[in-house]
PDB file of N, CA, C and O in Angstrom:
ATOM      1  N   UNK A   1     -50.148   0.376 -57.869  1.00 89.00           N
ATOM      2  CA  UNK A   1     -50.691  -0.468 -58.921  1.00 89.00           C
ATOM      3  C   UNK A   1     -51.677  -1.445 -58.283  1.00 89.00           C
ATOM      4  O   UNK A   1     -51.340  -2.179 -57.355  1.00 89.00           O
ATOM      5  N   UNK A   2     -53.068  -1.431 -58.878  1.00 94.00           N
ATOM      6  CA  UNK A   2     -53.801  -2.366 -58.685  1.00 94.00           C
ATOM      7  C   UNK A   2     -53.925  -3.572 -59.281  1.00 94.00           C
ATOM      8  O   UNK A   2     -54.264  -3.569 -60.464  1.00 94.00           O
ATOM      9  N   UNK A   3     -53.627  -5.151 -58.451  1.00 95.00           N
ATOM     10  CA  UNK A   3     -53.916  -6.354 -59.300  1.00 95.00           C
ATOM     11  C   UNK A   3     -55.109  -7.017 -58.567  1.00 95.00           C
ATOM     12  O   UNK A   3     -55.671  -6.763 -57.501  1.00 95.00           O
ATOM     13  N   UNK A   4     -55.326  -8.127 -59.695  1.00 95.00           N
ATOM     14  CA  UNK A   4     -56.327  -8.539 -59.500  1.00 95.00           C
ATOM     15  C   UNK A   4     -56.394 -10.129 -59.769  1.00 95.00           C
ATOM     16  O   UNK A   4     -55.767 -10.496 -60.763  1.00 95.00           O
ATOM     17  N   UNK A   5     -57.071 -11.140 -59.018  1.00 95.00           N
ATOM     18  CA  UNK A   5     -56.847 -12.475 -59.507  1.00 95.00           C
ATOM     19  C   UNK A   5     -57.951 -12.769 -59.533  1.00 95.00           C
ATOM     20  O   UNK A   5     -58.758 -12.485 -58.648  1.00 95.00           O
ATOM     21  N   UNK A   6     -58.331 -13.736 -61.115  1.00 95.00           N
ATOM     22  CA  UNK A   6     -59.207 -14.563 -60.920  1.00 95.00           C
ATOM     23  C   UNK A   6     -59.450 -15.929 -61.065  1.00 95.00           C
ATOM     24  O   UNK A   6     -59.613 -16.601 -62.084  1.00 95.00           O
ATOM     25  N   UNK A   7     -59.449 -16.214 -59.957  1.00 92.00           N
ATOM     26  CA  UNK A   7     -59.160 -18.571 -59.933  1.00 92.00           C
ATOM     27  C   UNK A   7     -60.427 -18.886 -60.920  1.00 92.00           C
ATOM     28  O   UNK A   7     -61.296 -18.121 -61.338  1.00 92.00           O
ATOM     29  N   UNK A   8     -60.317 -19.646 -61.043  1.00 90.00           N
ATOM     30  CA  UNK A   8     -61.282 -21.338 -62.026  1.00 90.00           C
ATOM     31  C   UNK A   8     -60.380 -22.260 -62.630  1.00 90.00           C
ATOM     32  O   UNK A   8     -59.166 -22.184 -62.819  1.00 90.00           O
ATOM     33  N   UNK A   9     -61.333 -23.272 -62.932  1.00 88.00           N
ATOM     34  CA  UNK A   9     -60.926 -24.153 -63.839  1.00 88.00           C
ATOM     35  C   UNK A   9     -61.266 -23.623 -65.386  1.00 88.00           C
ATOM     36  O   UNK A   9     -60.825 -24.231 -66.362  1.00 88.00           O
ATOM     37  N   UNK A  10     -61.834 -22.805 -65.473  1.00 90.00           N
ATOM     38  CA  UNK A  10     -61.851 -22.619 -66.876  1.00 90.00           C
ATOM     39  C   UNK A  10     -62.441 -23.752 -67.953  1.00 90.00           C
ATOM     40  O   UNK A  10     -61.931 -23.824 -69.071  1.00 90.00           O
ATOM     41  N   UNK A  11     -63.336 -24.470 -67.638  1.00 86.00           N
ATOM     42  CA  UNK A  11     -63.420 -25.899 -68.324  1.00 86.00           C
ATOM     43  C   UNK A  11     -64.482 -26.175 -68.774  1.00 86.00           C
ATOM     44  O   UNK A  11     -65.068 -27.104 -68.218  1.00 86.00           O
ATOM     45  N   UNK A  12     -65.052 -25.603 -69.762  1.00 86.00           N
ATOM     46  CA  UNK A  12     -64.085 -24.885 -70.730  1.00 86.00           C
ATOM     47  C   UNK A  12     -63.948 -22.977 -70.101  1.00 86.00           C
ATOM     48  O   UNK A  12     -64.090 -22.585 -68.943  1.00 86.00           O
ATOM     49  N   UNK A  13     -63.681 -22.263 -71.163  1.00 89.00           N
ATOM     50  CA  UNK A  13     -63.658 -20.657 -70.747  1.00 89.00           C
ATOM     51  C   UNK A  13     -65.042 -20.643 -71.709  1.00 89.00           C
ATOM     52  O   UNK A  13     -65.139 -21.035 -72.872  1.00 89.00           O
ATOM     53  N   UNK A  14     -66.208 -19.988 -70.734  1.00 92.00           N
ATOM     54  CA  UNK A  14     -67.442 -19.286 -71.491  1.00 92.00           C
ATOM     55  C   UNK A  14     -67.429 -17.976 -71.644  1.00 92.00           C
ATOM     56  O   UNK A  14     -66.471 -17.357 -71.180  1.00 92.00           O
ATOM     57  N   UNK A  15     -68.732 -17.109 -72.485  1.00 93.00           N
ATOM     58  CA  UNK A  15     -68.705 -15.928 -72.094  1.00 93.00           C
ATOM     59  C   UNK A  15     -68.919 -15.347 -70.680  1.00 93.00           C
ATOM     60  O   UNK A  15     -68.433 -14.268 -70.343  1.00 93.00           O
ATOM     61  N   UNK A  16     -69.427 -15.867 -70.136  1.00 95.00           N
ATOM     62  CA  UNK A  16     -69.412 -15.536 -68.638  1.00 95.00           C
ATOM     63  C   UNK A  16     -68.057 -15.435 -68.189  1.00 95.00           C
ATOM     64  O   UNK A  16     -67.599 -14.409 -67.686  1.00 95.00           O
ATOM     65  N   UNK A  17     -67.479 -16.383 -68.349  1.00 94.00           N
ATOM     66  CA  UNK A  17     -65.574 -16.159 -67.596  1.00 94.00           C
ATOM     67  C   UNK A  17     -65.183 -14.343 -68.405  1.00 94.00           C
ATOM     68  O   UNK A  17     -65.070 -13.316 -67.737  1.00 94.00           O
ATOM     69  N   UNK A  18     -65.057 -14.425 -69.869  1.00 92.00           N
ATOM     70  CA  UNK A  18     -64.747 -13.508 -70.482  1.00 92.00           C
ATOM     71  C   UNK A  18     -65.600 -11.986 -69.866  1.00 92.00           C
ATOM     72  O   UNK A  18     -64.997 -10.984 -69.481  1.00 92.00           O
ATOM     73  N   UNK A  19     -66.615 -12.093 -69.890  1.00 93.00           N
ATOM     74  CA  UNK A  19     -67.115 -10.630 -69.054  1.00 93.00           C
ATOM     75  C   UNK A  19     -66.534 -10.141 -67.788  1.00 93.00           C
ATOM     76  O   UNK A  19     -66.057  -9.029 -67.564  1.00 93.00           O
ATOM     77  N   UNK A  20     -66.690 -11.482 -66.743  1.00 94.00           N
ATOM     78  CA  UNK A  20     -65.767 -11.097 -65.922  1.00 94.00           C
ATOM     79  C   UNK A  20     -64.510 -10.556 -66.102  1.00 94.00           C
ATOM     80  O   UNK A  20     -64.237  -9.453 -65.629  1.00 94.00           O
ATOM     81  N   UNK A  21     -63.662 -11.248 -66.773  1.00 92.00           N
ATOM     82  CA  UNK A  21     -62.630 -11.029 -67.304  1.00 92.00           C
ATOM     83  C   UNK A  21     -62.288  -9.310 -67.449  1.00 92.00           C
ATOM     84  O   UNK A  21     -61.573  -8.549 -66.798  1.00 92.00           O
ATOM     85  N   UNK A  22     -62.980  -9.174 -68.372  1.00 90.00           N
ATOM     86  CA  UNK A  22     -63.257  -7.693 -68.873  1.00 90.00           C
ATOM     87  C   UNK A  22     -64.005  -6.692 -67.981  1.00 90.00           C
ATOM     88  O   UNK A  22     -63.539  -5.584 -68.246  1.00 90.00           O
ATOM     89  N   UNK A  23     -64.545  -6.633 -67.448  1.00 92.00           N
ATOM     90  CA  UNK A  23     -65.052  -5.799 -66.162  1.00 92.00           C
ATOM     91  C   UNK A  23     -64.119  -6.286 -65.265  1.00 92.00           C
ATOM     92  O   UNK A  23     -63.891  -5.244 -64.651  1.00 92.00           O
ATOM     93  N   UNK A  24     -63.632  -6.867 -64.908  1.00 92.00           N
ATOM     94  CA  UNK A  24     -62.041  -6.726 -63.698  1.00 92.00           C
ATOM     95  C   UNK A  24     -61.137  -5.774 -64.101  1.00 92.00           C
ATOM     96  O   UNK A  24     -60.820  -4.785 -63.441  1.00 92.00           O
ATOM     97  N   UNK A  25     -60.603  -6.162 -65.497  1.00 89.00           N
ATOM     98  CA  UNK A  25     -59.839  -5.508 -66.256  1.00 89.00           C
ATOM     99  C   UNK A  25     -59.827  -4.022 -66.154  1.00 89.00           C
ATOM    100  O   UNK A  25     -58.921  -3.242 -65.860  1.00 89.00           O
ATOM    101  N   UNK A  26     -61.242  -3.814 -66.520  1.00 89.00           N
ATOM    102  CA  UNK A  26     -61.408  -2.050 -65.744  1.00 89.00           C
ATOM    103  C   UNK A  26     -61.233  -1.460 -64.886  1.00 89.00           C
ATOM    104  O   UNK A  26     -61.104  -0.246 -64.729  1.00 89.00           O
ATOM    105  N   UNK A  27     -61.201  -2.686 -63.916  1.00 92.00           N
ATOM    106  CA  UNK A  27     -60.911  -1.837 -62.339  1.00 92.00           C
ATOM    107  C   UNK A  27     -59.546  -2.255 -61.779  1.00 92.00           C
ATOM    108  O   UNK A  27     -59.295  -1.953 -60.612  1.00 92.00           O
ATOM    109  N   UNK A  28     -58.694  -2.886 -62.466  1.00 94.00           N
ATOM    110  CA  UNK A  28     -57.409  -2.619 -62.174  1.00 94.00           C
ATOM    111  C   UNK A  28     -56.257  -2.595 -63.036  1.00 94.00           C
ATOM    112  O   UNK A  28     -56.448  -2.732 -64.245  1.00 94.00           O
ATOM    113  N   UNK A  29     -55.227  -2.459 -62.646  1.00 92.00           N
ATOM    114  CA  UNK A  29     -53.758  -2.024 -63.728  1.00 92.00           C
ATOM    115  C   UNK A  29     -53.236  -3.553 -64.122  1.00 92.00           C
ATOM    116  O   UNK A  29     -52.616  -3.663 -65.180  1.00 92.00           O
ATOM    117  N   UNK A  30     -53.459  -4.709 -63.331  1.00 94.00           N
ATOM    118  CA  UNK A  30     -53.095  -5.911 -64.193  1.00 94.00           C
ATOM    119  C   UNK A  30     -54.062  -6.957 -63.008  1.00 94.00           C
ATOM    120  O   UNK A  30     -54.560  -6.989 -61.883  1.00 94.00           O
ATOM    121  N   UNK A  31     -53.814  -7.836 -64.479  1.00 95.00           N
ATOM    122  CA  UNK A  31     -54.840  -8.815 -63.979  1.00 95.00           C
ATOM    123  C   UNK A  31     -54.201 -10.613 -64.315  1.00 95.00           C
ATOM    124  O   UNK A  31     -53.617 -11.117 -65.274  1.00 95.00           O
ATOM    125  N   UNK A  32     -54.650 -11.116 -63.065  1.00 94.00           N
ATOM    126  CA  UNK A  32     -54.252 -13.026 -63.382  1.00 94.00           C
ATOM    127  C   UNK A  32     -55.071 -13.668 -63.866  1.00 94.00           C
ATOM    128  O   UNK A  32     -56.224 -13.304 -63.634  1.00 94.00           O
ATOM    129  N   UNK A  33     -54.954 -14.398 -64.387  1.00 94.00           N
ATOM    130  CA  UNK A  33     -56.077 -15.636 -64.563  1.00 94.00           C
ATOM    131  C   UNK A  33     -55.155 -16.972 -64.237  1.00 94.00           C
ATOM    132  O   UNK A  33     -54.158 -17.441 -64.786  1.00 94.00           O
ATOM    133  N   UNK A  34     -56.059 -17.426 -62.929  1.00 93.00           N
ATOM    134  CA  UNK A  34     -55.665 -18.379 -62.677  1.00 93.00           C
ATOM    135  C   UNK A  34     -56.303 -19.785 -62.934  1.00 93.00           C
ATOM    136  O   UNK A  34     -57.310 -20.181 -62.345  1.00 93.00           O
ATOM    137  N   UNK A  35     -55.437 -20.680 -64.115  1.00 91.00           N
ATOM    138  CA  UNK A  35     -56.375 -21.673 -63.975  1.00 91.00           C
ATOM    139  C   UNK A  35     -55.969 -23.204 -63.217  1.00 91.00           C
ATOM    140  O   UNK A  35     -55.130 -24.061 -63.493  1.00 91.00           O
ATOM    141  N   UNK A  36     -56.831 -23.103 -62.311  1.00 85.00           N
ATOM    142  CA  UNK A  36     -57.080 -24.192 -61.302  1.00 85.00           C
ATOM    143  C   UNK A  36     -56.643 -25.725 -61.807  1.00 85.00           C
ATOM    144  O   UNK A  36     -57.334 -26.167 -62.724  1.00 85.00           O
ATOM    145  N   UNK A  37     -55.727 -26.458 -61.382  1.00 78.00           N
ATOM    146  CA  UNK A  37     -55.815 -27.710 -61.664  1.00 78.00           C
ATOM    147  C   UNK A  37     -55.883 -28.656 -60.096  1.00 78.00           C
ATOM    148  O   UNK A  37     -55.565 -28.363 -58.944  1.00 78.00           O
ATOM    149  N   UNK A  38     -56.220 -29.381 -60.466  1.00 71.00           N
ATOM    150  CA  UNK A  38     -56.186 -30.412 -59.041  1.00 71.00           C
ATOM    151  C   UNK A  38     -56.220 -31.751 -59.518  1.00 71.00           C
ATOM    152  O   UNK A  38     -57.067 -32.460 -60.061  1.00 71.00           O
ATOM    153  N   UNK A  39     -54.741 -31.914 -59.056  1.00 71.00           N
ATOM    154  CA  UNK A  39     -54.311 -33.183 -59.316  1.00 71.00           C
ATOM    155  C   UNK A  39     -55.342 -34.527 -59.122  1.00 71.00           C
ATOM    156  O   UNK A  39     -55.542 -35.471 -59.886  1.00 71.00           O
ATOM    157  N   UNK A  40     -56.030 -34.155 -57.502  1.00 73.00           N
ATOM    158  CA  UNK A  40     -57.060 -35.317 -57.068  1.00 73.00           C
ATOM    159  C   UNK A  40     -58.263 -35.420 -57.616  1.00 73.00           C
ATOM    160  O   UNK A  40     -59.316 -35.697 -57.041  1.00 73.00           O
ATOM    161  N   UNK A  41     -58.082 -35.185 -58.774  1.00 71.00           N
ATOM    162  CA  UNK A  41     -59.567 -34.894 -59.534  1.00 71.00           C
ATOM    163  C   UNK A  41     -59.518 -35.421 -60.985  1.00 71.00           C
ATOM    164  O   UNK A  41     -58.431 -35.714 -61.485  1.00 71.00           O
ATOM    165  N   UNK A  42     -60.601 -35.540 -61.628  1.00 70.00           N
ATOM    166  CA  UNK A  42     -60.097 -36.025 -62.942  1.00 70.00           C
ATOM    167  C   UNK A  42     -59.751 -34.520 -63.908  1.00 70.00           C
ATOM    168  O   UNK A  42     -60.255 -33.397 -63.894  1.00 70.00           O
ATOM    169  N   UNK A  43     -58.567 -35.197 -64.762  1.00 68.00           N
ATOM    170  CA  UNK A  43     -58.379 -33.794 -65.555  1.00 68.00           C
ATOM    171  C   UNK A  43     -59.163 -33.030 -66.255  1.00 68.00           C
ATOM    172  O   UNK A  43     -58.714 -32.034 -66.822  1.00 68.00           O
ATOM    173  N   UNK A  44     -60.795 -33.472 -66.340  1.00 76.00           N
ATOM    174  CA  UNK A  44     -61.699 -32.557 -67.075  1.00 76.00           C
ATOM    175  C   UNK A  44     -62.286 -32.424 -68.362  1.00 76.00           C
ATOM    176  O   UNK A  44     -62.839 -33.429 -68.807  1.00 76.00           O
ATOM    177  N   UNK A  45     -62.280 -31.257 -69.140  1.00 84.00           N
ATOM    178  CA  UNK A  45     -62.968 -31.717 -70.678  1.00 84.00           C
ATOM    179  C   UNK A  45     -61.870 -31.141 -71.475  1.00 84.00           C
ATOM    180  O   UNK A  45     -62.062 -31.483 -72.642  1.00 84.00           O
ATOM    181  N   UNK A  46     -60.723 -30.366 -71.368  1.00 87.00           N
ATOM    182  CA  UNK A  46     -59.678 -30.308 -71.527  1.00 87.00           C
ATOM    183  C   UNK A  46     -58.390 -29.959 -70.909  1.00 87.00           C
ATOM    184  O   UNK A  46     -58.279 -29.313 -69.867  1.00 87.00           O
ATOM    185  N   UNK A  47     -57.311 -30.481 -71.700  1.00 87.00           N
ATOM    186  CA  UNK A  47     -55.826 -30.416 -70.388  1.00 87.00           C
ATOM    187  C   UNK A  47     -55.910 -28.923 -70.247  1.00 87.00           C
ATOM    188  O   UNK A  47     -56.618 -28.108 -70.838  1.00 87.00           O
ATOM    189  N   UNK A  48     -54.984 -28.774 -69.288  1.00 86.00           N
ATOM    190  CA  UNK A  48     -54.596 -27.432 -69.081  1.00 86.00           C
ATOM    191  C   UNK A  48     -53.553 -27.182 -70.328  1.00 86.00           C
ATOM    192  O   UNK A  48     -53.546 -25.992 -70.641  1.00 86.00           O
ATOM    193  N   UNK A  49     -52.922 -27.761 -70.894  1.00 89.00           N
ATOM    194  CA  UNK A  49     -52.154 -26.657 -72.229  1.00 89.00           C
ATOM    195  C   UNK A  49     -53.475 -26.321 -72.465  1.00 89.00           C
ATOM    196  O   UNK A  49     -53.825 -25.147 -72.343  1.00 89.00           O
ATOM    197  N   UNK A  50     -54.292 -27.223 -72.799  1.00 92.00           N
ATOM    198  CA  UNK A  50     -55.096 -26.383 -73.865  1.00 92.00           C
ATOM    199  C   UNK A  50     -56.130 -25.552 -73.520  1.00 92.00           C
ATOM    200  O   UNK A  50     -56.673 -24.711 -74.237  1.00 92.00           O
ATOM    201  N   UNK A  51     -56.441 -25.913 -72.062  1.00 90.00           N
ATOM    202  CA  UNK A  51     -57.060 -24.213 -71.539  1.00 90.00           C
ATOM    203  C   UNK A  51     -56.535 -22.965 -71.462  1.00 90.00           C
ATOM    204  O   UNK A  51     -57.157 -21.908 -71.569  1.00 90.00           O
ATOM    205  N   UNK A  52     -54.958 -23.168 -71.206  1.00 91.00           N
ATOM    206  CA  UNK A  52     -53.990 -21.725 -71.471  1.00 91.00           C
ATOM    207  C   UNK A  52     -54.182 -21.390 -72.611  1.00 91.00           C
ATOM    208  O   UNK A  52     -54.468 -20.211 -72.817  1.00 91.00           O
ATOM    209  N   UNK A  53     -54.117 -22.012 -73.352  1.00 92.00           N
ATOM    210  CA  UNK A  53     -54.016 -21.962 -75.449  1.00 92.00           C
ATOM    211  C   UNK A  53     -55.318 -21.032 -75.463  1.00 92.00           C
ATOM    212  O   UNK A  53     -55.304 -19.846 -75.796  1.00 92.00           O
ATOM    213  N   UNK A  54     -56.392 -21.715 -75.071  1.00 91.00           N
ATOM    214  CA  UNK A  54     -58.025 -21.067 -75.434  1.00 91.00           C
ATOM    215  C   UNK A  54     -58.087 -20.058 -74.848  1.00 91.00           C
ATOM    216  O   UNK A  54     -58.226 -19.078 -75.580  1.00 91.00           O
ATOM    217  N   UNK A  55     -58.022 -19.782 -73.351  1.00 91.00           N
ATOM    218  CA  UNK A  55     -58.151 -18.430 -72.870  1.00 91.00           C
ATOM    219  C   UNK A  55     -57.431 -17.400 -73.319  1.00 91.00           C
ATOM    220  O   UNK A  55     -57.767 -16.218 -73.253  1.00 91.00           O
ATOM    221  N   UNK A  56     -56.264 -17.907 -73.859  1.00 90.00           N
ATOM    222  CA  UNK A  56     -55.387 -16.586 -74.685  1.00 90.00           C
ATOM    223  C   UNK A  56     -55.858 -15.846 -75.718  1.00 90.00           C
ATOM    224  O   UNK A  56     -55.871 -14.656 -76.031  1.00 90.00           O
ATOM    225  N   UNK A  57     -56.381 -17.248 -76.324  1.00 90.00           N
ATOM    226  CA  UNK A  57     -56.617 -16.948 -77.560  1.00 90.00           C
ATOM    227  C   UNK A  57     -58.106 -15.692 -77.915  1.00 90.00           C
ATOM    228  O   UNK A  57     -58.361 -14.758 -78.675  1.00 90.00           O
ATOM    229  N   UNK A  58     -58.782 -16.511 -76.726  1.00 89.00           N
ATOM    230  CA  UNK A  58     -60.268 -15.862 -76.644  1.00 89.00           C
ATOM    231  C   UNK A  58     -59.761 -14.319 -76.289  1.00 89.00           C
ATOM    232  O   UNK A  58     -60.316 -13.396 -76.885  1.00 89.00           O
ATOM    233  N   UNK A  59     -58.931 -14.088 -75.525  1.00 87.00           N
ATOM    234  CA  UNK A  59     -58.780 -12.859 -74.907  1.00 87.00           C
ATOM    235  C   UNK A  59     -57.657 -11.595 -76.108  1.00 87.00           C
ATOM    236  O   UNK A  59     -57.762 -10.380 -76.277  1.00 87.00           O
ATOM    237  N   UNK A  60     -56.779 -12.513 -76.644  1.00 84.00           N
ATOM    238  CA  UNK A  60     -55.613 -11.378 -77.605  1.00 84.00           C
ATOM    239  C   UNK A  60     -56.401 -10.346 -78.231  1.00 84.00           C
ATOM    240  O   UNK A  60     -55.727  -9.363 -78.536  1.00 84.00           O
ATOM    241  N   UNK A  61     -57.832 -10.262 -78.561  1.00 81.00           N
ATOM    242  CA  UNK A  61     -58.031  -9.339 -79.773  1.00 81.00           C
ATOM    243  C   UNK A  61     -58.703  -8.140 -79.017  1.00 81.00           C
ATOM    244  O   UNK A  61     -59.175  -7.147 -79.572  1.00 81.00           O
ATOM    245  N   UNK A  62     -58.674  -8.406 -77.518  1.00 78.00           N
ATOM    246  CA  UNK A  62     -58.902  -7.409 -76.725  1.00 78.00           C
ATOM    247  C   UNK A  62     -57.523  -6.143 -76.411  1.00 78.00           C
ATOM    248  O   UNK A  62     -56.311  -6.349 -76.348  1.00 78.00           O
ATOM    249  N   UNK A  63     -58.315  -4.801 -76.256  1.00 74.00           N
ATOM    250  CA  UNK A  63     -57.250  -3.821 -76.379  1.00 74.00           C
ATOM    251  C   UNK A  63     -56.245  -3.852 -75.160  1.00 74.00           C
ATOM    252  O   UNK A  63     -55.139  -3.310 -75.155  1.00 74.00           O
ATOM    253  N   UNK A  64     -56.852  -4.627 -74.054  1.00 71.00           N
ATOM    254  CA  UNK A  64     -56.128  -4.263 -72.803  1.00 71.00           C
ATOM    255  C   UNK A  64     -55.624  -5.754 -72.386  1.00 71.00           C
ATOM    256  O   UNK A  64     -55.267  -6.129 -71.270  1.00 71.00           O
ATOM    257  N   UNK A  65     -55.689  -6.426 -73.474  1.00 74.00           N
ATOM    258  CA  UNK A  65     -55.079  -8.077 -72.934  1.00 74.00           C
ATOM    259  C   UNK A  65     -53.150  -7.901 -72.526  1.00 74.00           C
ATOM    260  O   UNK A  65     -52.462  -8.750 -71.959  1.00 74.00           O
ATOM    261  N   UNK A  66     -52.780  -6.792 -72.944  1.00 81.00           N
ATOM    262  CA  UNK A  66     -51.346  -6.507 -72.177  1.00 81.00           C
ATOM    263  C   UNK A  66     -51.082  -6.858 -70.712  1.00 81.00           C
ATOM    264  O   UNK A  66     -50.097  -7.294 -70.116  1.00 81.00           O
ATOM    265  N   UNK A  67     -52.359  -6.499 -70.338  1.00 86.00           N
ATOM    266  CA  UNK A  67     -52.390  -6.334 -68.981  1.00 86.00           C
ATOM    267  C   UNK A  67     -52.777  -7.610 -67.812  1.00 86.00           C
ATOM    268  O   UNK A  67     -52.722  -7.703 -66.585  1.00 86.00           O
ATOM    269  N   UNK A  68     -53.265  -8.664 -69.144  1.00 90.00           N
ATOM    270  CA  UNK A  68     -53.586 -10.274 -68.259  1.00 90.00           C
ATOM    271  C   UNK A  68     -52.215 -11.014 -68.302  1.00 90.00           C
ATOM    272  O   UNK A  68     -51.380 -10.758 -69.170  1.00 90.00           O
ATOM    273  N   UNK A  69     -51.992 -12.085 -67.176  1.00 91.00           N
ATOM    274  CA  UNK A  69     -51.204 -12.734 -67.088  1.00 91.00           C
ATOM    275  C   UNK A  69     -52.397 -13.939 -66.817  1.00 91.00           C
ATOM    276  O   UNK A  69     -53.479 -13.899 -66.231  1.00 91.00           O
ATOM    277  N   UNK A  70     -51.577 -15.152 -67.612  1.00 91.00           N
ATOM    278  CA  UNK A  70     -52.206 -15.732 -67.868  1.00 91.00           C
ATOM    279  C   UNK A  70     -51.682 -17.490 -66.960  1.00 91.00           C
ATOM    280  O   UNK A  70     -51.014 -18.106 -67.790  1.00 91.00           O
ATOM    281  N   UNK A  71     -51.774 -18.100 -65.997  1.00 89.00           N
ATOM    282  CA  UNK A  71     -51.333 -18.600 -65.351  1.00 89.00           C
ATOM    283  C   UNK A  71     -51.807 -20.278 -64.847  1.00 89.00           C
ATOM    284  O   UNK A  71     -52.813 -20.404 -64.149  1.00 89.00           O
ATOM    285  N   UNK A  72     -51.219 -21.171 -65.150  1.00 87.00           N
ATOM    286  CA  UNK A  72     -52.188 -22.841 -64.553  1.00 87.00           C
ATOM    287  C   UNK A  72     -51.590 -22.678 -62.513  1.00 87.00           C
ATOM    288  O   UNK A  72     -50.464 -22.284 -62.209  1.00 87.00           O
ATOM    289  N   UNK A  73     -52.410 -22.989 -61.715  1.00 82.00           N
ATOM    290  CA  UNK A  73     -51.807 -23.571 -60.540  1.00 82.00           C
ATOM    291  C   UNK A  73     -52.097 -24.796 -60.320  1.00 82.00           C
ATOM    292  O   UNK A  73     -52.838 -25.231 -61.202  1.00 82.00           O
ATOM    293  N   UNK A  74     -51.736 -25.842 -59.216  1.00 74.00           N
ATOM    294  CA  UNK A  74     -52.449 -26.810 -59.002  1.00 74.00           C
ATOM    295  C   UNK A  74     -52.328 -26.755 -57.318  1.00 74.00           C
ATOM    296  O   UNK A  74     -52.740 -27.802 -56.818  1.00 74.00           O
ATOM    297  N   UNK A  75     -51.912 -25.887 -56.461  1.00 60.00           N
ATOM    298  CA  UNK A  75     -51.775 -25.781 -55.066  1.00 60.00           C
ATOM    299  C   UNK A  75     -53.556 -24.765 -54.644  1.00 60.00           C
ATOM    300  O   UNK A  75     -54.092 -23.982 -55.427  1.00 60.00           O
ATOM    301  N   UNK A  76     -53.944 -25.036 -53.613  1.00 57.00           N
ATOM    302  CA  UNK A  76     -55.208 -24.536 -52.892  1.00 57.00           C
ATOM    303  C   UNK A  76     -54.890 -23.003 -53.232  1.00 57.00           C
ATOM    304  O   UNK A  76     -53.705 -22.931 -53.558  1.00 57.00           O
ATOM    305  N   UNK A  77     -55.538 -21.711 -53.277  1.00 55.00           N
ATOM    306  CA  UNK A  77     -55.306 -20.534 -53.017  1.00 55.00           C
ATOM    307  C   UNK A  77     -56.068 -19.685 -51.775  1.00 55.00           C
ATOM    308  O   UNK A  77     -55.992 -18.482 -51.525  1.00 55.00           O
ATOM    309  N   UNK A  78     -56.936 -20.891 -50.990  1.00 52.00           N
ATOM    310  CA  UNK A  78     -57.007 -20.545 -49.692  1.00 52.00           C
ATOM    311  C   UNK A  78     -56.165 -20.900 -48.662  1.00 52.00           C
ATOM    312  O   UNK A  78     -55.713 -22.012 -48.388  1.00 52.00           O
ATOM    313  N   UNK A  79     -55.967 -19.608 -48.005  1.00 46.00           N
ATOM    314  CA  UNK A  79     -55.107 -20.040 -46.514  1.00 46.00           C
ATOM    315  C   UNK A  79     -55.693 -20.902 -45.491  1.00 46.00           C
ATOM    316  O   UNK A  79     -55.056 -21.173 -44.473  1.00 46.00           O
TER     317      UNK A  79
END
């Protein structure tokens, strides 16, 4: 099984995030979306509930949204 992650803040989610989104989607069996928080920063143009809320939402009416997991972090994802 192929996965796939993709970090941002999402802030907001554009069509640009969403294409990506969807051309990843094609090239593997499941996919993350990770959205980025960082505490040392200001929280942005919206909280993270409500970036989880929007990216879901933007994404459900897609046929292969089974296959996103949909995820907030707030730790680095470089080693």
């Amino acid at each position: 099984m192929k996965r796939g992650i993709y970090a941002g803040s999402f802030d907001p989610t554009t069509h640009g995030h969403l294409d990506v989104i969807r051309r990843a989607s094609l090239i593997v069996d499941e996919l993350y979306i990770m959205i980025g928080v960082n505490p040392k920063k200001s929280s942005g143009l919206f909280p993270v509930e409500q970036r989880l809320k929007l990216i879901k939402e933007s994404l459900e009416y897609m046929e292969w949204f089974g296959r996103i997991r949909v995820r907030s972090i707030s730790e680095s994802l470089a080693a």
